[in-house]
Amino acid sequence: MEKSFEKSPWLFHLNTGSCNGCDIEIVSVITPRYDAERMGFKLTGSPRHADIILVTGPITSQSRDRLIRTLAQVPDPKVVVSIGSCPRSTNVFNGSYSVEGPLDKYVPIDVSIAGCPPKPEAIIDGLAKAIEILREKRRAMK
């Protein structure tokens, strides 16, 4: 019965003002060289279908409300993954007039993948941790 509730985790990528370095690394993770789909990961175009949310970039004034609305659309249980240094610390954008702060100011972060940008191997490792957290959250909901 437990196996029937498990499924491949679907990912939704949300760029909240990044320089696109992390976004390029996310794309490389799903290419045949790294092939994250072998672990069941699939990018989805809608947050309503997602299990894991990938957030890149510092939270800007323009993206803050979109971030909050998007996260509200993701069904529970959900896992929030910050990719790169910007969602955690705002990195080189710290102090900018348009940066509203790090991601954990608005939502709890389940997995943080460090780097500027992080290597594809680090992203895959972080996604593997996200799967375990998702399984734990699903068990806790039962």
mmCIF file of C-alpha atoms in Angstrom:
data_model
loop_
_atom_site.group_PDB
_atom_site.id
_atom_site.type_symbol
_atom_site.label_atom_id
_atom_site.label_comp_id
_atom_site.label_asym_id
_atom_site.label_seq_id
_atom_site.Cartn_x
_atom_site.Cartn_y
_atom_site.Cartn_z
ATOM 1 C CA MET A 1 0.000 0.000 0.000
ATOM 2 C CA GLU A 2 2.862 2.404 0.873
ATOM 3 C CA LYS A 3 4.400 2.009 -2.601
ATOM 4 C CA SER A 4 1.137 2.940 -4.294
ATOM 5 C CA PHE A 5 1.338 6.446 -2.788
ATOM 6 C CA GLU A 6 4.871 7.071 -3.983
ATOM 7 C CA LYS A 7 5.431 8.725 -7.325
ATOM 8 C CA SER A 8 8.112 10.491 -9.249
ATOM 9 C CA PRO A 9 8.696 13.937 -7.755
ATOM 10 C CA TRP A 10 7.793 16.772 -10.059
ATOM 11 C CA LEU A 11 9.872 19.933 -9.934
ATOM 12 C CA PHE A 12 8.797 23.517 -10.489
ATOM 13 C CA HIS A 13 11.546 26.078 -11.046
ATOM 14 C CA LEU A 14 10.985 29.612 -9.792
ATOM 15 C CA ASN A 15 13.469 32.337 -10.696
ATOM 16 C CA THR A 16 13.167 35.200 -8.211
ATOM 17 C CA GLY A 17 15.720 37.525 -9.773
ATOM 18 C CA SER A 18 18.819 35.438 -10.416
ATOM 19 C CA CYS A 19 21.643 36.087 -12.868
ATOM 20 C CA ASN A 20 20.661 32.807 -14.636
ATOM 21 C CA GLY A 21 23.846 30.952 -13.616
ATOM 22 C CA CYS A 22 21.887 28.568 -11.384
ATOM 23 C CA ASP A 23 19.144 28.241 -13.986
ATOM 24 C CA ILE A 24 21.657 27.011 -16.537
ATOM 25 C CA GLU A 25 22.926 24.409 -14.064
ATOM 26 C CA ILE A 26 19.369 23.181 -13.430
ATOM 27 C CA VAL A 27 18.922 22.684 -17.170
ATOM 28 C CA SER A 28 22.206 20.759 -17.355
ATOM 29 C CA VAL A 29 20.959 18.420 -14.607
ATOM 30 C CA ILE A 30 18.097 17.212 -16.812
ATOM 31 C CA THR A 31 20.259 16.712 -19.908
ATOM 32 C CA PRO A 32 21.455 13.201 -20.846
ATOM 33 C CA ARG A 33 24.886 13.782 -19.281
ATOM 34 C CA TYR A 34 23.527 13.975 -15.707
ATOM 35 C CA ASP A 35 20.026 12.588 -16.421
ATOM 36 C CA ALA A 36 18.132 13.450 -13.233
ATOM 37 C CA GLU A 37 15.063 11.870 -14.824
ATOM 38 C CA ARG A 38 16.552 8.458 -14.022
ATOM 39 C CA MET A 39 15.765 9.293 -10.387
ATOM 40 C CA GLY A 40 12.212 10.155 -11.376
ATOM 41 C CA PHE A 41 12.534 13.955 -11.481
ATOM 42 C CA LYS A 42 10.393 15.716 -14.016
ATOM 43 C CA LEU A 43 10.060 19.456 -14.594
ATOM 44 C CA THR A 44 6.472 20.665 -14.629
ATOM 45 C CA GLY A 45 5.100 23.915 -15.976
ATOM 46 C CA SER A 46 2.563 24.410 -13.210
ATOM 47 C CA PRO A 47 3.102 24.787 -9.459
ATOM 48 C CA ARG A 48 -0.201 22.971 -8.933
ATOM 49 C CA HIS A 49 1.439 19.754 -10.154
ATOM 50 C CA ALA A 50 4.725 20.184 -8.294
ATOM 51 C CA ASP A 51 6.097 18.361 -5.267
ATOM 52 C CA ILE A 52 9.436 20.157 -5.052
ATOM 53 C CA ILE A 53 9.985 23.876 -5.701
ATOM 54 C CA LEU A 54 13.424 25.004 -6.900
ATOM 55 C CA VAL A 55 14.094 28.668 -6.098
ATOM 56 C CA THR A 56 16.987 30.577 -7.653
ATOM 57 C CA GLY A 57 18.014 34.180 -7.079
ATOM 58 C CA PRO A 58 17.529 36.745 -4.341
ATOM 59 C CA ILE A 59 13.964 37.745 -3.592
ATOM 60 C CA THR A 60 13.409 41.022 -5.414
ATOM 61 C CA SER A 61 10.613 43.555 -4.940
ATOM 62 C CA GLN A 62 9.099 42.470 -8.242
ATOM 63 C CA SER A 63 9.227 38.722 -7.484
ATOM 64 C CA ARG A 64 8.185 38.692 -3.797
ATOM 65 C CA ASP A 65 4.421 38.623 -4.335
ATOM 66 C CA ARG A 66 4.772 36.125 -7.189
ATOM 67 C CA LEU A 67 6.827 33.858 -4.930
ATOM 68 C CA ILE A 68 4.180 33.918 -2.213
ATOM 69 C CA ARG A 69 1.317 33.298 -4.684
ATOM 70 C CA THR A 70 3.205 30.485 -6.419
ATOM 71 C CA LEU A 71 4.058 28.702 -3.172
ATOM 72 C CA ALA A 72 0.416 28.920 -2.095
ATOM 73 C CA GLN A 73 -0.558 26.996 -5.244
ATOM 74 C CA VAL A 74 1.734 24.039 -4.508
ATOM 75 C CA PRO A 75 -0.159 21.195 -2.821
ATOM 76 C CA ASP A 76 1.025 19.856 0.523
ATOM 77 C CA PRO A 77 3.332 18.212 1.271
ATOM 78 C CA LYS A 78 5.867 20.307 -0.571
ATOM 79 C CA VAL A 79 9.633 20.686 -0.350
ATOM 80 C CA VAL A 80 11.350 24.031 -0.953
ATOM 81 C CA VAL A 81 14.898 23.850 -2.324
ATOM 82 C CA SER A 82 17.090 26.938 -2.560
ATOM 83 C CA ILE A 83 19.652 26.670 -5.323
ATOM 84 C CA GLY A 84 22.755 28.823 -5.143
ATOM 85 C CA SER A 85 23.907 31.414 -2.649
ATOM 86 C CA CYS A 86 21.370 34.098 -3.571
ATOM 87 C CA PRO A 87 18.173 32.614 -2.064
ATOM 88 C CA ARG A 88 19.968 32.009 1.257
ATOM 89 C CA SER A 89 22.014 35.193 1.673
ATOM 90 C CA THR A 90 21.217 37.448 -1.321
ATOM 91 C CA ASN A 91 24.954 37.047 -2.106
ATOM 92 C CA VAL A 92 26.389 39.921 -4.205
ATOM 93 C CA PHE A 93 22.935 41.542 -4.427
ATOM 94 C CA ASN A 94 22.833 42.193 -0.659
ATOM 95 C CA GLY A 95 21.938 45.805 0.072
ATOM 96 C CA SER A 96 20.492 46.493 -3.365
ATOM 97 C CA TYR A 97 17.457 48.774 -3.431
ATOM 98 C CA SER A 98 15.359 46.109 -5.153
ATOM 99 C CA VAL A 99 16.255 43.093 -2.989
ATOM 100 C CA GLU A 100 13.689 42.245 -0.319
ATOM 101 C CA GLY A 101 15.768 39.678 1.515
ATOM 102 C CA PRO A 102 16.598 35.999 1.582
ATOM 103 C CA LEU A 103 14.096 33.236 0.878
ATOM 104 C CA ASP A 104 13.774 32.059 4.494
ATOM 105 C CA LYS A 105 12.200 35.420 5.342
ATOM 106 C CA TYR A 106 9.086 34.245 3.446
ATOM 107 C CA VAL A 107 9.100 30.449 3.559
ATOM 108 C CA PRO A 108 10.995 27.718 5.438
ATOM 109 C CA ILE A 109 13.738 26.152 3.327
ATOM 110 C CA ASP A 110 13.954 22.346 3.399
ATOM 111 C CA VAL A 111 17.145 21.892 1.362
ATOM 112 C CA SER A 112 19.819 24.462 0.592
ATOM 113 C CA ILE A 113 22.287 23.832 -2.231
ATOM 114 C CA ALA A 114 25.283 26.142 -1.909
ATOM 115 C CA GLY A 115 27.425 27.546 -4.679
ATOM 116 C CA CYS A 116 27.543 30.360 -7.160
ATOM 117 C CA PRO A 117 26.418 28.549 -9.215
ATOM 118 C CA PRO A 118 26.325 25.073 -7.667
ATOM 119 C CA LYS A 119 27.674 22.179 -9.701
ATOM 120 C CA PRO A 120 25.176 19.772 -11.268
ATOM 121 C CA GLU A 121 26.404 17.000 -8.965
ATOM 122 C CA ALA A 122 25.562 19.152 -5.933
ATOM 123 C CA ILE A 123 22.096 19.858 -7.327
ATOM 124 C CA ILE A 124 21.434 16.144 -7.855
ATOM 125 C CA ASP A 125 22.637 15.417 -4.304
ATOM 126 C CA GLY A 126 20.319 18.115 -2.949
ATOM 127 C CA LEU A 127 17.395 16.750 -4.937
ATOM 128 C CA ALA A 128 18.061 13.286 -3.500
ATOM 129 C CA LYS A 129 17.815 14.822 -0.014
ATOM 130 C CA ALA A 130 14.608 16.564 -1.071
ATOM 131 C CA ILE A 131 13.086 13.196 -2.037
ATOM 132 C CA GLU A 132 13.750 11.849 1.466
ATOM 133 C CA ILE A 133 12.211 14.929 3.077
ATOM 134 C CA LEU A 134 9.177 14.624 0.789
ATOM 135 C CA ARG A 135 8.727 10.974 1.798
ATOM 136 C CA GLU A 136 8.945 11.906 5.494
ATOM 137 C CA LYS A 137 6.374 14.678 5.042
ATOM 138 C CA ARG A 138 4.023 12.287 3.218
ATOM 139 C CA ARG A 139 4.331 9.728 6.012
ATOM 140 C CA ALA A 140 3.645 12.431 8.604
ATOM 141 C CA MET A 141 0.449 13.452 6.798
ATOM 142 C CA LYS A 142 -1.033 9.964 7.067
#
